[in-house]
Coordinates of C-alpha atoms in Angstrom, one line a residue:
Chain A
M95 CA 39.3 99.7 80.5
P96 CA 37.7 101.0 77.3
S97 CA 37.7 104.6 78.6
T98 CA 41.5 104.9 77.8
A99 CA 40.9 104.2 74.1
E100 CA 39.6 107.5 72.8
P101 CA 37.3 107.3 69.8
D102 CA 39.0 109.1 67.0
A103 CA 36.9 110.1 64.0
L104 CA 40.0 110.5 61.8
S105 CA 41.5 107.1 62.7
A106 CA 42.2 104.5 60.1
G107 CA 39.5 102.3 61.5
A108 CA 37.0 105.1 61.1
K109 CA 38.1 105.7 57.6
R110 CA 37.5 102.1 56.9
G111 CA 33.9 102.5 58.1
R112 CA 34.3 101.2 61.7
P113 CA 33.9 104.4 63.8
G114 CA 35.3 104.4 67.4
Y115 CA 38.5 102.3 67.1
D116 CA 41.6 102.1 64.9
Q117 CA 44.2 99.4 65.3
D118 CA 46.2 101.4 67.8
S119 CA 43.2 101.9 70.1
V120 CA 42.4 98.2 69.9
L121 CA 46.0 97.4 70.8
N122 CA 45.9 99.9 73.7
V123 CA 42.9 98.2 75.2
A124 CA 44.1 94.7 74.4
V125 CA 47.5 95.2 76.2
Q126 CA 45.7 96.3 79.3
V127 CA 43.4 93.2 79.3
F128 CA 46.4 91.0 78.6
N129 CA 48.3 92.6 81.6
K130 CA 45.3 92.3 83.9
H131 CA 44.2 88.7 83.1
G132 CA 47.3 87.2 81.5
Y133 CA 47.5 86.5 77.8
D134 CA 46.5 82.8 78.1
A135 CA 43.4 83.6 80.2
T136 CA 42.3 86.4 77.7
S137 CA 39.7 85.2 75.2
M138 CA 38.6 87.2 72.1
G139 CA 35.2 87.4 73.9
L140 CA 36.8 89.1 77.0
L141 CA 38.6 91.5 74.6
A142 CA 35.4 92.3 72.8
E143 CA 33.6 93.0 76.1
N144 CA 36.4 95.4 77.2
L145 CA 36.4 97.1 73.8
G146 CA 32.6 97.4 73.9
I147 CA 32.5 96.0 70.3
S148 CA 31.6 92.6 68.9
K149 CA 34.1 89.8 68.3
S150 CA 33.6 90.1 64.5
A151 CA 34.5 93.8 64.8
I152 CA 37.8 92.9 66.4
Y153 CA 38.5 90.5 63.5
H154 CA 38.1 93.6 61.2
H155 CA 41.3 95.0 62.9
V156 CA 43.4 91.8 63.4
P157 CA 43.0 88.2 62.3
S158 CA 43.7 86.6 65.7
K159 CA 44.6 87.0 69.3
G160 CA 48.2 85.9 68.5
D161 CA 48.4 88.8 66.0
L162 CA 47.3 91.2 68.7
L163 CA 50.0 89.9 70.9
R164 CA 52.6 90.2 68.2
L165 CA 51.6 93.8 67.4
A166 CA 51.6 94.7 71.1
L167 CA 55.0 93.2 71.7
D168 CA 56.4 95.1 68.7
Q169 CA 55.3 98.3 70.4
A170 CA 58.0 97.5 73.1
L171 CA 60.6 95.6 71.0
V172 CA 60.9 97.9 68.0
P173 CA 62.0 101.0 70.0
L174 CA 64.2 98.8 72.2
E175 CA 65.9 97.4 69.1
A176 CA 66.2 100.8 67.6
I177 CA 68.5 102.0 70.5
S178 CA 71.5 100.2 69.1
E179 CA 71.0 101.9 65.7
H180 CA 71.4 105.3 67.2
E181 CA 74.6 107.2 66.5
R182 CA 75.3 107.5 70.3
A183 CA 75.1 103.8 70.6
R184 CA 77.9 103.4 68.1
T185 CA 80.3 106.2 69.0
G186 CA 82.3 107.2 72.1
T187 CA 83.7 105.1 74.9
A188 CA 82.0 101.9 76.0
E189 CA 81.1 103.7 79.3
E190 CA 79.3 106.5 77.3
R191 CA 77.5 104.0 75.1
L192 CA 76.4 101.9 78.1
E193 CA 74.9 105.0 79.8
F194 CA 73.1 105.9 76.5
F195 CA 71.7 102.4 76.3
L196 CA 70.5 102.4 79.9
R197 CA 68.9 105.9 79.6
S198 CA 67.3 105.0 76.3
T199 CA 65.9 101.7 77.8
I200 CA 64.4 103.6 80.8
R201 CA 62.8 106.1 78.3
V202 CA 61.2 103.3 76.2
L203 CA 60.0 101.6 79.4
I204 CA 58.4 104.7 80.7
E205 CA 56.9 105.7 77.3
R206 CA 55.6 102.2 76.4
Q207 CA 55.0 101.0 80.0
P208 CA 52.0 98.7 79.4
Y209 CA 53.7 97.1 76.3
V210 CA 57.0 96.5 78.1
T211 CA 55.1 95.1 81.1
L212 CA 53.5 92.6 78.7
L213 CA 57.0 91.7 77.3
L214 CA 58.5 91.3 80.7
R215 CA 55.7 89.0 81.9
L216 CA 55.8 86.6 78.9
R217 CA 56.2 83.0 79.9
G218 CA 57.1 81.7 76.4
N219 CA 54.2 79.3 76.0
T220 CA 53.7 80.0 72.3
E221 CA 55.9 80.5 69.2
I222 CA 55.1 84.3 69.2
E223 CA 56.1 84.6 72.8
R224 CA 59.4 82.6 72.3
T225 CA 60.3 84.8 69.2
A226 CA 59.7 88.0 71.3
L227 CA 61.8 86.6 74.2
E228 CA 64.6 85.8 71.8
R229 CA 64.5 89.4 70.5
R230 CA 64.5 90.7 74.1
R231 CA 67.6 88.5 74.9
A232 CA 69.4 89.9 71.8
V233 CA 68.9 93.4 73.2
D234 CA 70.1 92.3 76.6
R235 CA 73.2 90.8 75.1
K236 CA 74.2 94.2 73.6
V237 CA 74.2 95.6 77.2
A238 CA 76.1 92.6 78.5
D239 CA 78.7 93.1 75.8
L240 CA 79.0 96.8 76.7
V241 CA 79.6 96.0 80.4
V242 CA 82.5 93.7 79.4
E243 CA 83.9 96.3 77.0
A244 CA 83.7 99.1 79.6
Q245 CA 85.5 96.8 82.1
R246 CA 88.2 96.3 79.5
E247 CA 88.6 100.0 78.8
G248 CA 88.9 100.5 82.5
T249 CA 85.8 102.7 83.1
L250 CA 83.8 100.0 84.9
R251 CA 85.1 98.3 88.0
E252 CA 86.7 94.9 87.7
D253 CA 85.5 93.5 91.0
I254 CA 82.0 92.8 89.5
D255 CA 80.8 89.8 87.5
P256 CA 79.6 91.2 84.1
R257 CA 76.8 88.6 83.8
T258 CA 75.5 89.3 87.3
T259 CA 75.8 93.0 86.7
T260 CA 73.8 92.9 83.5
R261 CA 71.0 91.1 85.4
L262 CA 71.1 93.7 88.2
L263 CA 71.0 96.6 85.7
F264 CA 68.0 95.2 84.0
G265 CA 66.5 94.2 87.3
T266 CA 66.7 97.8 88.5
I267 CA 65.4 99.3 85.2
N268 CA 62.7 96.7 84.6
S269 CA 61.2 97.1 88.1
M270 CA 60.0 100.5 86.9
V271 CA 57.1 99.0 85.0
E272 CA 55.7 97.8 88.3
W273 CA 55.9 101.1 90.2
F274 CA 56.5 104.1 87.9
R275 CA 53.4 106.3 87.7
P276 CA 53.3 109.1 85.1
D277 CA 51.2 111.2 87.5
G278 CA 53.4 110.3 90.5
P279 CA 55.5 112.7 92.5
A280 CA 58.8 111.8 90.7
G281 CA 58.8 112.7 87.0
A282 CA 60.3 110.5 84.2
Q283 CA 63.5 112.6 84.0
Q284 CA 64.0 112.5 87.8
V285 CA 63.5 108.7 87.9
E286 CA 65.9 108.2 85.0
D287 CA 68.6 110.4 86.5
N288 CA 68.1 108.8 89.9
A289 CA 68.5 105.3 88.5
I290 CA 71.6 106.2 86.5
T291 CA 73.2 107.9 89.5
M292 CA 72.6 104.8 91.7
M293 CA 73.8 102.2 89.2
L294 CA 76.9 104.0 87.9
D295 CA 77.9 106.3 90.8
G296 CA 76.4 104.6 93.8
L297 CA 74.4 106.1 96.7
H298 CA 77.3 106.7 99.0
T299 CA 78.4 110.3 99.4
R300 CA 82.0 109.0 99.9
N301 CA 82.0 108.6 96.1
L302 CA 81.3 112.2 95.4
Chain B
M903 CA 57.0 68.6 91.0
P904 CA 56.7 66.0 93.8
S905 CA 60.3 64.9 93.3
T906 CA 61.5 67.9 95.3
A907 CA 59.5 66.9 98.4
E908 CA 61.6 64.2 99.9
P909 CA 59.6 61.7 102.0
D910 CA 60.8 61.8 105.5
A911 CA 60.1 59.0 107.9
L912 CA 60.8 61.2 110.9
S913 CA 58.5 64.0 109.8
A914 CA 55.6 65.2 111.9
G915 CA 53.2 64.0 109.2
A916 CA 54.7 60.6 109.3
K917 CA 54.4 60.5 113.0
R918 CA 50.8 61.3 112.7
G919 CA 50.4 58.3 110.5
R920 CA 50.6 59.8 107.0
P921 CA 53.9 58.7 105.6
G922 CA 55.5 60.6 102.7
Y923 CA 54.6 64.2 103.6
D924 CA 54.9 66.6 106.5
Q925 CA 53.5 70.1 106.4
D926 CA 56.8 71.6 105.2
S927 CA 56.9 69.2 102.2
V928 CA 53.3 70.0 101.3
L929 CA 54.2 73.7 101.5
N930 CA 57.3 73.1 99.4
V931 CA 55.2 71.6 96.6
A932 CA 52.3 74.0 97.0
V933 CA 54.4 77.1 96.6
Q934 CA 55.8 75.7 93.3
V935 CA 52.3 75.0 92.0
F936 CA 51.1 78.4 93.0
N937 CA 54.1 80.1 91.3
K938 CA 53.6 78.0 88.1
H939 CA 49.9 78.4 87.7
G940 CA 49.1 81.4 89.9
Y941 CA 47.3 81.1 93.2
D942 CA 43.8 81.8 91.8
A943 CA 44.2 79.2 89.1
T944 CA 45.4 76.5 91.5
S945 CA 42.7 74.2 92.8
M946 CA 43.0 71.7 95.7
G947 CA 42.6 69.0 92.9
L948 CA 45.6 70.4 91.1
L949 CA 47.6 70.5 94.3
A950 CA 46.6 66.9 95.1
E951 CA 47.7 65.8 91.6
N952 CA 51.1 67.5 92.0
L953 CA 51.6 66.0 95.5
G954 CA 50.5 62.6 94.3
I955 CA 48.0 62.3 97.2
S956 CA 44.3 62.6 97.6
K957 CA 42.5 65.9 98.3
S958 CA 41.4 64.5 101.7
A959 CA 45.1 63.8 102.5
I960 CA 45.9 67.5 101.9
Y961 CA 43.1 68.5 104.3
H962 CA 44.9 66.3 106.9
H963 CA 47.8 68.9 106.7
V964 CA 45.9 72.2 106.2
P965 CA 42.2 73.1 106.4
S966 CA 42.1 75.1 103.2
K967 CA 44.0 76.5 100.2
G968 CA 44.0 79.9 101.9
D969 CA 45.8 78.4 104.9
L970 CA 48.4 76.9 102.5
L971 CA 48.9 80.4 101.0
R972 CA 49.2 82.0 104.5
L973 CA 51.7 79.5 105.7
A974 CA 53.7 79.8 102.5
L975 CA 53.8 83.6 102.7
D976 CA 55.0 83.4 106.3
Q977 CA 58.0 81.5 105.0
A978 CA 59.0 84.7 103.3
L979 CA 57.5 87.3 105.7
V980 CA 58.7 86.0 109.0
P981 CA 62.5 86.1 108.2
L982 CA 62.0 89.5 106.4
E983 CA 60.3 90.9 109.5
A984 CA 63.0 89.4 111.7
I985 CA 65.7 91.6 110.0
S986 CA 64.7 94.7 111.9
E987 CA 64.9 92.8 115.2
H988 CA 68.6 92.0 114.7
E989 CA 71.1 93.9 116.8
R990 CA 72.9 95.2 113.7
A991 CA 69.6 96.7 112.4
R992 CA 69.4 98.7 115.6
T993 CA 73.0 99.9 116.2
G994 CA 75.5 101.9 114.2
T995 CA 75.1 104.6 111.6
A996 CA 72.1 104.7 109.3
E997 CA 74.4 103.8 106.4
E998 CA 75.6 100.6 108.3
R999 CA 72.0 99.7 109.2
L1000 CA 70.9 100.2 105.6
E1001 CA 73.6 98.0 104.3
F1002 CA 72.7 95.3 106.9
F1003 CA 69.1 95.5 105.8
L1004 CA 69.9 95.2 102.1
R1005 CA 72.3 92.3 102.6
S1006 CA 69.9 90.5 104.9
T1007 CA 67.0 91.0 102.4
I1008 CA 69.1 89.5 99.6
R1009 CA 69.9 86.5 101.8
V1010 CA 66.3 85.8 102.7
L1011 CA 65.4 86.2 99.0
I1012 CA 68.0 83.6 98.0
E1013 CA 67.3 81.2 100.8
R1014 CA 63.5 81.4 100.5
Q1015 CA 63.4 82.1 96.7
P1016 CA 60.1 80.3 95.8
Y1017 CA 58.3 81.8 98.9
V1018 CA 59.5 85.3 98.1
T1019 CA 58.5 84.9 94.5
L1020 CA 55.0 84.0 95.6
L1021 CA 55.0 87.1 97.9
L1022 CA 56.2 89.4 95.1
R1023 CA 53.6 88.2 92.6
L1024 CA 50.6 88.7 94.9
R1025 CA 47.8 90.7 93.3
G1026 CA 45.9 91.4 96.6
N1027 CA 42.6 89.7 95.5
T1028 CA 41.9 88.1 98.9
E1029 CA 42.1 89.2 102.5
I1030 CA 45.1 86.9 103.1
E1031 CA 46.9 88.5 100.2
R1032 CA 46.1 92.0 101.3
T1033 CA 47.4 91.3 104.9
A1034 CA 50.6 89.9 103.4
L1035 CA 51.1 92.9 101.2
E1036 CA 50.6 95.2 104.2
R1037 CA 53.3 93.3 106.1
R1038 CA 55.6 93.6 103.1
R1039 CA 55.0 97.3 102.9
A1040 CA 55.8 97.7 106.6
V1041 CA 59.2 96.1 105.9
D1042 CA 59.7 98.3 102.8
R1043 CA 59.0 101.4 104.9
K1044 CA 61.8 100.6 107.3
V1045 CA 64.2 100.7 104.4
A1046 CA 62.7 104.0 103.1
D1047 CA 63.2 105.5 106.6
L1048 CA 66.8 104.4 106.7
V1049 CA 67.4 106.0 103.3
V1050 CA 66.1 109.3 104.6
E1051 CA 68.1 108.9 107.9
A1052 CA 71.3 108.2 106.0
Q1053 CA 70.8 111.2 103.8
R1054 CA 70.4 113.3 107.0
E1055 CA 73.5 112.0 108.5
G1056 CA 75.4 112.8 105.3
T1057 CA 76.4 109.3 104.2
L1058 CA 73.9 109.0 101.4
R1059 CA 73.9 111.5 98.5
E1060 CA 71.3 114.3 98.6
D1061 CA 70.7 114.5 94.9
I1062 CA 68.4 111.5 94.9
D1063 CA 64.8 111.2 95.8
P1064 CA 64.5 108.8 98.8
R1065 CA 61.1 107.4 97.7
T1066 CA 62.4 106.6 94.1
T1067 CA 65.6 105.3 95.6
T1068 CA 63.8 102.9 97.9
R1069 CA 61.9 101.6 94.8
L1070 CA 65.1 101.2 92.9
L1071 CA 66.8 99.3 95.7
F1072 CA 63.9 96.9 96.0
G1073 CA 63.7 96.6 92.2
T1074 CA 67.3 95.6 92.0
I1075 CA 67.1 93.1 94.9
N1076 CA 63.6 91.7 94.1
S1077 CA 64.6 91.0 90.4
M1078 CA 66.9 88.2 91.8
V1079 CA 63.9 85.9 92.4
E1080 CA 63.5 85.8 88.6
W1081 CA 67.1 85.1 87.6
F1082 CA 69.2 83.8 90.5
R1083 CA 69.9 80.1 90.2
P1084 CA 71.5 78.3 93.2
D1085 CA 73.4 76.1 90.7
G1086 CA 74.4 79.1 88.4
P1087 CA 77.9 80.3 87.8
A1088 CA 77.6 83.2 90.4
G1089 CA 77.2 82.1 94.0
A1090 CA 74.9 83.7 96.6
Q1091 CA 77.8 85.6 98.3
Q1092 CA 79.1 86.9 94.9
V1093 CA 75.6 88.1 93.8
E1094 CA 75.1 89.8 97.2
D1095 CA 78.4 91.6 97.1
N1096 CA 77.9 92.6 93.5
A1097 CA 74.5 94.1 94.1
I1098 CA 75.7 96.0 97.3
T1099 CA 78.7 97.3 95.3
M1100 CA 76.5 98.5 92.4
M1101 CA 73.8 100.1 94.6
L1102 CA 76.1 101.8 97.2
D1103 CA 79.4 102.4 95.3
G1104 CA 78.3 102.4 91.7
L1105 CA 79.9 100.6 88.7
H1106 CA 82.2 103.4 87.6
T1107 CA 85.9 103.0 88.4
R1108 CA 86.1 106.8 88.9
N1109 CA 84.5 106.2 92.3
L1110 CA 87.3 103.9 93.4

C-alpha cells in the first residue's frame, strides 16, 4: 500500500538523490507487504511493485530482503528491550515494575503495531528470524521473572502458575495487534487501562 | 505428519475398501498441513504426499480441498456453537453464564486445538472462509452480549468498555492455541482455572 508512505522531500533518501522514499518509508511499506503476504512469499519484485520503484532502487536503500526484515524487526524489538532500561522498571515493588512493564509493552505494541505484528508472526525459518525470536524471548523472561518476584513479595496471588500466567499476560496483550484500530471507538489509553484492569484486578465487581 | 493418523481397520473408509484412512484421519492430517503451510499454499498434491496416498484416493474421501476445509472448520465451529445450547448457558446470572461460556470455549480450544488454530488463522479469501468467520463472529457476539448483561446486573465492573473487554477475553483465550501443549507442565484444567482467575478476579492479592 504505497499510499501510506508519504514522499518526503527532506528525507535522507531524497538528499541522496532518490526522491520519494527514505529508508523509513521503504520499511513502512515493506512491513505491510510482509504482513499481508508473509515474509517467505514476499519477493523483492513484489516489494518494488508495492513501492512503485524499481528493484535496483530498493537496493539503494538496503542490500537484501533479509536486511529489510532485520531493520523492520528492530522497530519492534529495540523499544521493547528499552523498557527494562527505564528507571521505573528498576525501582519500586515487583508489582509496580510488572505493571510498568505491561503498560509499556501495550504502548509499544500500539505505536509500532505493524512491526510488532511482523515479530509475532515469525516462524523462525531463517537465522535473522531465530535471532529476533531469541531477543523476544529474553524480553518475555523479564516479565516471567517479575511475576515470580511479585508472588514472593505477596502482591500477586499464589494460586496461579507463573509460567502459565506469563503466557496469558502476553496472550492478552499481543492479541491487540490483531484487533486494535487507531481510529476505532476505544482509544489507546482506554484499551491500555482496560487491559491492565482486567489482568490485575479482574472483571468482577466483587473485587472492588 | 501421517504418523498421527492411525490406520483403523474398523473405520468407515476401511469398510468402504480403502484401508488405512477414514475421513477423520484424512481431516486430522489435512488440518496439520493447512496450519503448517497455510490453506492457500496447500495443494491436493501436497496433501496426498503428507497422507502417503494418491490424489485420487483423497477424492474418495472428499470431493475437493474446499470440502476438506469446511469439514475441518466444522470440527471447531460445531462444538463452539453448541455451548450456547447448553442448559448452563441459558440459566443463572449473566456472570455465571459468562463464566460457563469462557470455560467451555477454553475446553473446545484445548480439545480441538489444530482445528481452532485453523479457524483463528483464516483470512477470509474464499466463500467457505467467510461463512466460517461469520459463524465465529456470531459466537463472539454471544459473549459480548453477556458482558453487557453482567455489567447491567452489577456483577461486572462498569469502568470497562464491553467491546474492548470482549476482545481482551478472546485474546487471552485464543492465545492458548499458540502455546498450550497437552504434554506440557500445566494441564488443561490448571490452564483453564488460571485463565478464569486472571480474567475475572485479577492477579493482585489485594482482591482476595
